[in-house]
Short mmCIF file of C-alpha atoms and ligand atoms in Angstrom, two decimals:
data_model
loop_
_atom_site.label_atom_id
_atom_site.label_comp_id
_atom_site.label_asym_id
_atom_site.label_seq_id
_atom_site.Cartn_x
_atom_site.Cartn_y
_atom_site.Cartn_z
CA MET I 169 45.65 73.53 36.47
CA SER I 170 44.21 72.57 33.12
CA LYS I 171 42.67 69.67 31.30
CA VAL I 172 44.05 68.93 27.85
CA THR I 173 42.51 66.55 25.34
CA VAL I 174 44.60 65.11 22.52
CA ILE I 175 42.61 63.57 19.69
CA GLY I 176 44.45 60.85 17.78
CA ALA I 177 46.70 58.50 19.73
CA GLY I 178 48.98 57.76 16.81
CA ASN I 179 52.63 58.76 16.63
CA VAL I 180 52.08 62.50 16.92
CA GLY I 181 49.20 62.48 19.43
CA ALA I 182 50.97 60.08 21.79
CA THR I 183 54.11 62.22 21.60
CA VAL I 184 52.15 65.40 22.44
CA ALA I 185 50.72 63.61 25.50
CA ASN I 186 54.09 62.22 26.53
CA VAL I 187 56.01 65.49 26.18
CA LEU I 188 53.26 67.44 27.92
CA ALA I 189 53.09 64.97 30.81
CA HIS I 190 56.84 65.41 31.31
CA ARG I 191 56.39 69.19 31.66
CA ASP I 192 54.09 68.50 34.64
CA ILE I 193 52.06 71.64 33.95
CA VAL I 194 48.55 70.27 33.43
CA ASN I 195 46.31 68.31 35.71
CA GLU I 196 44.94 65.82 33.24
CA ILE I 197 45.51 64.65 29.69
CA VAL I 198 42.80 62.71 27.86
CA LEU I 199 44.03 60.80 24.84
CA VAL I 200 41.21 59.96 22.41
CA ASP I 201 41.32 57.64 19.44
CA ILE I 202 38.74 55.92 17.33
CA VAL I 203 40.75 52.84 18.30
CA GLY I 204 39.99 53.07 22.02
CA ASP I 205 42.46 50.44 23.18
CA LEU I 206 45.31 52.20 21.40
CA ALA I 207 44.51 55.40 23.32
CA ARG I 208 44.08 53.46 26.56
CA GLY I 209 47.39 51.64 26.03
CA LYS I 210 49.44 54.73 25.21
CA ALA I 211 47.92 56.73 28.09
CA LEU I 212 48.64 53.87 30.50
CA ASP I 213 52.21 53.54 29.22
CA THR I 214 52.87 57.27 29.76
CA TRP I 215 51.19 57.11 33.20
CA GLN I 216 53.52 54.23 34.13
CA GLN I 217 56.45 56.46 33.15
CA ALA I 218 55.35 59.03 35.77
CA PRO I 219 57.01 57.38 38.79
CA ILE I 220 60.28 57.09 36.83
CA ASP I 221 60.36 60.60 35.39
CA SER I 222 58.53 62.20 38.29
CA TYR I 223 55.41 63.96 37.11
CA SER I 224 51.86 64.12 38.47
CA THR I 225 49.84 64.74 35.30
CA LYS I 226 47.11 62.11 35.13
CA LEU I 227 46.49 60.40 31.80
CA ILE I 228 43.55 58.47 30.50
CA GLY I 229 42.87 56.94 27.10
CA THR I 230 39.40 56.60 25.66
CA SER I 231 37.18 56.61 22.61
CA ASP I 232 34.31 58.21 24.52
CA TYR I 233 34.05 61.99 24.18
CA LYS I 234 32.24 62.18 27.53
CA ASP I 235 35.68 61.78 29.10
CA THR I 236 36.81 65.00 27.42
CA LYS I 237 34.23 67.06 29.36
CA ASN I 238 35.39 70.59 30.23
CA SER I 239 38.69 70.47 28.37
CA ASP I 240 40.56 73.77 28.32
CA ILE I 241 42.70 72.89 25.32
CA VAL I 242 42.17 70.32 22.56
CA VAL I 243 44.95 69.21 20.24
CA ILE I 244 43.76 67.49 17.06
CA THR I 245 46.14 64.99 15.46
CA ALA I 246 43.50 62.60 14.09
CA GLY I 247 43.64 61.77 10.42
CA ILE I 248 44.93 59.33 7.91
CA PRO I 249 48.21 59.59 6.03
CA ARG I 250 48.16 59.84 2.26
CA LYS I 251 48.07 56.36 0.76
CA PRO I 252 49.51 55.30 -2.59
CA GLY I 253 47.08 56.15 -5.39
CA MET I 254 45.18 58.63 -3.23
CA SER I 255 44.73 62.06 -4.75
CA ARG I 256 45.39 65.19 -2.77
CA ASP I 257 41.70 66.06 -2.96
CA ASP I 258 40.73 62.64 -1.55
CA LEU I 259 43.09 63.21 1.36
CA ILE I 260 41.64 66.67 1.97
CA SER I 261 38.11 65.33 1.96
CA THR I 262 38.85 62.34 4.24
CA ASN I 263 40.82 64.32 6.80
CA ALA I 264 38.45 67.30 6.69
CA ASN I 265 35.57 64.94 7.50
CA ILE I 266 37.56 63.51 10.40
CA VAL I 267 38.54 66.95 11.73
CA THR I 268 34.99 68.28 11.36
CA SER I 269 33.42 65.34 13.20
CA VAL I 270 36.07 65.46 15.92
CA VAL I 271 35.50 69.18 16.53
CA LYS I 272 31.74 68.68 16.74
CA SER I 273 32.13 65.83 19.25
CA VAL I 274 34.56 67.88 21.32
CA LEU I 275 32.23 70.87 21.49
CA GLU I 276 29.38 68.72 22.78
CA HIS I 277 31.33 68.35 26.01
CA SER I 278 33.53 71.47 26.26
CA LYS I 279 32.08 74.95 25.84
CA ASN I 280 34.84 77.18 24.61
CA PRO I 281 38.12 75.26 24.40
CA ILE I 282 41.23 76.43 22.62
CA ILE I 283 41.74 74.14 19.63
CA ILE I 284 45.18 73.45 18.16
CA VAL I 285 45.16 71.58 14.85
CA VAL I 286 48.07 69.37 13.84
CA SER I 287 46.41 67.15 11.19
CA ASN I 288 47.55 67.64 7.60
CA PRO I 289 47.17 69.29 5.16
CA LEU I 290 47.58 71.70 8.04
CA ASP I 291 46.35 75.06 6.82
CA VAL I 292 43.12 73.73 5.35
CA MET I 293 42.50 71.40 8.32
CA THR I 294 42.77 74.45 10.62
CA TYR I 295 40.23 76.19 8.40
CA ALA I 296 37.95 73.11 8.56
CA ALA I 297 38.21 73.05 12.36
CA PHE I 298 37.44 76.76 12.56
CA LYS I 299 34.35 76.37 10.37
CA ALA I 300 33.09 73.38 12.34
CA ALA I 301 33.75 75.01 15.71
CA GLY I 302 32.04 78.36 15.15
CA ILE I 303 34.19 79.95 17.85
CA LYS I 304 36.58 82.91 17.64
CA SER I 305 39.58 82.37 15.38
CA SER I 306 41.86 83.46 18.22
CA ARG I 307 40.90 80.09 19.79
CA VAL I 308 41.32 77.88 16.71
CA PHE I 309 44.74 77.75 15.09
CA GLY I 310 47.32 75.35 13.75
CA MET I 311 50.78 74.02 14.56
CA ALA I 312 53.22 74.06 11.65
CA GLY I 313 55.52 77.05 12.01
CA ILE I 314 57.21 75.94 15.22
CA LEU I 315 58.09 72.66 13.52
CA ASP I 316 59.23 74.20 10.24
CA THR I 317 61.26 76.81 12.12
CA ALA I 318 62.77 74.12 14.33
CA ARG I 319 63.92 72.23 11.25
CA TYR I 320 65.44 75.41 9.82
CA ARG I 321 67.15 76.18 13.17
CA ALA I 322 68.46 72.61 13.48
CA PHE I 323 69.99 72.71 9.99
CA LEU I 324 71.60 76.08 10.76
CA ALA I 325 72.97 74.71 14.04
CA THR I 326 74.60 71.85 12.15
CA GLU I 327 76.03 74.18 9.51
CA LEU I 328 77.50 76.58 12.09
CA ASN I 329 78.36 73.96 14.70
CA VAL I 330 76.56 75.94 17.40
CA SER I 331 73.79 75.08 19.83
CA PRO I 332 70.31 75.07 18.29
CA LYS I 333 69.24 76.99 21.42
CA ASP I 334 70.98 80.11 20.16
CA ILE I 335 69.26 80.24 16.79
CA GLN I 336 66.16 82.40 16.54
CA ALA I 337 64.12 82.53 13.38
CA VAL I 338 60.80 83.45 11.84
CA LEU I 339 59.12 81.56 9.05
CA MET I 340 55.82 82.38 7.44
CA GLY I 341 53.27 81.10 4.93
CA GLY I 342 51.68 77.71 4.34
CA HIS I 343 52.91 74.39 5.69
CA GLY I 344 54.38 73.05 2.49
CA ASP I 345 57.00 73.78 -0.09
CA THR I 346 55.80 77.39 -0.49
CA MET I 347 56.69 78.22 3.13
CA VAL I 348 58.72 81.40 3.53
CA PRO I 349 61.79 81.24 5.80
CA LEU I 350 63.03 84.78 6.51
CA PRO I 351 66.84 85.04 6.70
CA ARG I 352 66.50 88.77 7.44
CA TYR I 353 64.79 87.80 10.68
CA THR I 354 67.15 84.95 11.58
CA THR I 355 69.83 85.50 14.20
CA VAL I 356 72.40 83.51 16.11
CA SER I 357 72.42 84.99 19.61
CA GLY I 358 71.54 88.34 18.08
CA ILE I 359 74.04 88.11 15.20
CA PRO I 360 72.30 88.26 11.80
CA VAL I 361 72.64 84.82 10.21
CA THR I 362 73.61 86.46 6.92
CA GLU I 363 76.89 87.50 8.57
CA LEU I 364 77.73 83.92 9.48
CA VAL I 365 76.45 81.73 6.64
CA LYS I 366 77.31 82.24 2.97
CA PRO I 367 74.31 82.90 0.68
CA LYS I 368 74.72 79.59 -1.18
CA ALA I 369 74.75 77.53 2.02
CA LEU I 370 71.80 79.51 3.40
CA ASP I 371 69.81 78.90 0.22
CA ALA I 372 70.52 75.17 0.48
CA ILE I 373 69.31 75.17 4.11
CA ILE I 374 66.13 77.01 3.14
CA GLU I 375 65.44 74.49 0.38
CA ARG I 376 66.07 71.59 2.76
CA THR I 377 63.69 73.16 5.29
CA LYS I 378 60.95 73.46 2.70
CA SER I 379 61.13 69.73 1.99
CA GLY I 380 61.93 68.86 5.64
CA GLY I 381 58.78 66.79 6.11
CA GLY I 382 59.33 64.84 2.91
CA GLU I 383 62.95 64.06 3.88
CA LEU I 384 61.70 62.25 6.99
CA VAL I 385 58.93 60.41 5.13
CA LYS I 386 61.61 59.10 2.76
CA LEU I 387 63.79 57.94 5.64
CA MET I 388 61.07 56.36 7.78
CA GLY I 389 58.24 55.53 5.40
CA THR I 390 55.90 57.63 7.55
CA SER I 391 55.76 61.23 8.70
CA ALA I 392 57.65 62.56 11.71
CA TRP I 393 56.39 62.65 15.29
CA TYR I 394 59.03 63.68 17.88
CA ALA I 395 59.48 67.28 16.69
CA PRO I 396 55.82 67.73 15.64
CA GLY I 397 54.61 66.39 19.00
CA ALA I 398 57.04 68.57 20.97
CA ALA I 399 56.02 71.61 18.91
CA ALA I 400 52.33 71.16 19.70
CA ALA I 401 53.17 70.60 23.39
CA GLN I 402 55.14 73.87 23.38
CA MET I 403 52.05 75.73 22.17
CA VAL I 404 49.97 74.13 24.94
CA GLU I 405 52.59 75.17 27.49
CA ALA I 406 52.56 78.80 26.30
CA ILE I 407 48.78 78.89 26.74
CA VAL I 408 48.58 77.03 30.05
CA LYS I 409 51.32 79.18 31.58
CA ASN I 410 50.01 82.35 29.89
CA GLU I 411 53.56 82.95 28.70
CA ASN I 412 52.78 85.35 25.85
CA ARG I 413 55.40 83.62 23.72
CA ILE I 414 55.84 84.55 20.10
CA PHE I 415 55.69 81.65 17.68
CA PRO I 416 54.85 81.20 14.03
CA VAL I 417 51.22 80.03 14.17
CA CYS I 418 48.77 79.06 11.44
CA ALA I 419 46.16 81.75 12.07
CA GLN I 420 43.22 83.33 10.33
CA LEU I 421 44.21 86.63 8.72
CA THR I 422 41.71 89.45 8.55
CA GLY I 423 43.60 92.05 6.57
CA GLN I 424 47.07 91.59 8.05
CA TYR I 425 49.77 91.45 5.36
CA GLY I 426 47.06 92.44 2.86
CA LEU I 427 45.48 88.97 3.21
CA ASN I 428 41.91 88.19 4.15
CA ASP I 429 39.95 85.12 5.26
CA ILE I 430 42.86 82.76 4.95
CA PHE I 431 44.74 80.53 7.38
CA VAL I 432 48.53 80.79 7.02
CA GLY I 433 51.59 80.89 9.23
CA VAL I 434 52.37 84.27 10.81
CA PRO I 435 54.16 85.30 14.00
CA ALA I 436 51.67 85.46 16.84
CA LYS I 437 51.65 85.92 20.59
CA LEU I 438 50.23 82.92 22.48
CA GLY I 439 48.79 83.30 25.95
CA LYS I 440 45.84 82.21 28.07
CA ASN I 441 43.28 83.33 25.47
CA GLY I 442 45.01 81.56 22.60
CA ILE I 443 46.23 84.03 19.99
CA GLU I 444 46.60 87.27 21.91
CA ARG I 445 47.96 89.16 18.94
CA ILE I 446 49.12 88.63 15.36
CA ILE I 447 52.36 90.43 14.67
CA GLU I 448 52.76 92.25 11.39
CA LEU I 449 56.37 92.37 10.25
CA LYS I 450 57.56 94.97 7.79
CA LEU I 451 58.28 92.62 4.91
CA ASN I 452 60.28 93.79 1.91
CA LYS I 453 58.95 93.45 -1.63
CA GLU I 454 60.45 90.00 -2.26
CA GLU I 455 59.31 88.58 1.10
CA LYS I 456 55.81 89.95 0.56
CA LYS I 457 55.71 88.39 -2.90
CA LEU I 458 56.72 84.98 -1.51
CA LEU I 459 54.13 85.22 1.27
CA HIS I 460 51.38 86.09 -1.18
CA GLU I 461 52.41 83.21 -3.45
CA SER I 462 52.27 80.84 -0.49
CA ALA I 463 48.88 82.25 0.56
CA ALA I 464 47.58 81.72 -2.98
CA ALA I 465 48.64 78.06 -2.83
CA VAL I 466 46.84 77.64 0.51
CA LYS I 467 43.75 79.43 -0.82
CA GLU I 468 43.59 76.95 -3.69
CA VAL I 469 43.35 74.07 -1.20
CA MET I 470 40.82 75.98 0.92
CA ASP I 471 38.72 76.39 -2.23
CA VAL I 472 38.86 72.62 -2.83
CA PHE I 473 37.51 72.15 0.70
CA ASP I 474 34.81 74.81 0.25
CA LYS I 475 33.54 73.07 -2.88
CA MET I 476 33.20 69.70 -1.12
N1 APR K 190 38.74 60.10 15.73
C1 APR K 190 39.79 59.84 16.52
N2 APR K 190 40.95 59.34 16.07
C2 APR K 190 41.04 59.08 14.76
C3 APR K 190 39.98 59.33 13.86
C4 APR K 190 38.78 59.86 14.40
N3 APR K 190 37.73 60.12 13.63
N4 APR K 190 40.38 58.96 12.62
C5 APR K 190 41.64 58.52 12.74
N5 APR K 190 42.05 58.59 14.03
C6 APR K 190 43.32 58.19 14.61
C7 APR K 190 43.88 56.91 14.05
O1 APR K 190 43.25 55.77 14.63
C8 APR K 190 45.36 57.02 14.43
O2 APR K 190 45.64 56.38 15.66
O3 APR K 190 44.33 59.17 14.32
C9 APR K 190 45.59 58.54 14.56
C10 APR K 190 46.61 59.07 13.58
O4 APR K 190 47.83 58.54 13.93
P1 APR K 190 48.98 58.12 12.88
O5 APR K 190 48.38 57.39 11.75
O6 APR K 190 50.08 57.51 13.68
O7 APR K 190 49.45 59.52 12.30
P2 APR K 190 50.48 60.55 12.97
O8 APR K 190 51.85 60.26 12.50
O9 APR K 190 50.22 60.62 14.44
O10 APR K 190 50.02 61.91 12.28
C11 APR K 190 48.77 62.48 12.60
O11 APR K 190 49.50 64.74 12.29
O12 APR K 190 51.51 65.61 11.59
C12 APR K 190 50.22 65.25 11.20
O13 APR K 190 50.51 64.59 8.89
C13 APR K 190 50.23 64.12 10.17
O14 APR K 190 47.91 64.37 9.61
C14 APR K 190 48.85 63.59 10.31
C15 APR K 190 48.59 63.75 11.82
#
């Protein structure tokens, strides 16, 4: 049984802890926030849900990294949302500082944890965590693709009036409007989606997926948490249960897809060692072009971080 630390007890972090506790697959979850009482309160609330929903996972909330000692997996959701008047570069610098300091504090108490980054801007925050951690990139990666794919699958389920369970899809690239959904690799119970959805409707769904995060910010005035939290919990589950599941993961590329030293979304196999394997799809010319465009956009942000 494992120990999982979730840093940031805001909307997303608390959801990761809550969803994971319900799976009843880890021994202990430590919820950490700079605001200690918030972490303590949310951990206690989820612990008080245990008798009702029947799970044994223990939860504690804290602001003291000593409590994270010997964590097997660490999920990082700490950060601040973009505020009015704040430039993108300011946001990158603030959140990169947070992610860097969090990773350093974590590693003082856990030797070789698997680190899953959720803080935005995702691709560059994963890069920042990797640089701060100094551990293998198969153990430091980001959650974005499961969420983006889930949005795409949910929209397709609505369009086709079928269960979202039966929609399988792959999506690659950065976590932003350059992401690359791949209709050629999207099926409904094995049936190519292109046989079921007309090109115009499919294009509209792809566009809606690309701005899926923004749609929710507009509706709620803040970014989403249920699907993002569940997505990160699903990655933890794949690792804890050594499931070898294939998900789109924000991973460091070292030559795959003709890309080097960059963190972008690619299909990867997740198991007990983190990323067990990155899968290289045979992309066609157009798909490759879109992926490289997305990678270039991510690289630009990584360069901003490198110059800080
Ligand atoms: N250490 C620990 N916790 C921190 C730190 C820090 N250095 N800095 C900020 N936090 C905490 C805040 O106190 C807050 O409780 O991170 C939490 C962030 O929570 P929210 O503001 O509710 O943000 P949330 O919606 O959870 O999103 C968190 O995930 O999906 C991404 O874009 C999202 O980057 C954002 C992150």
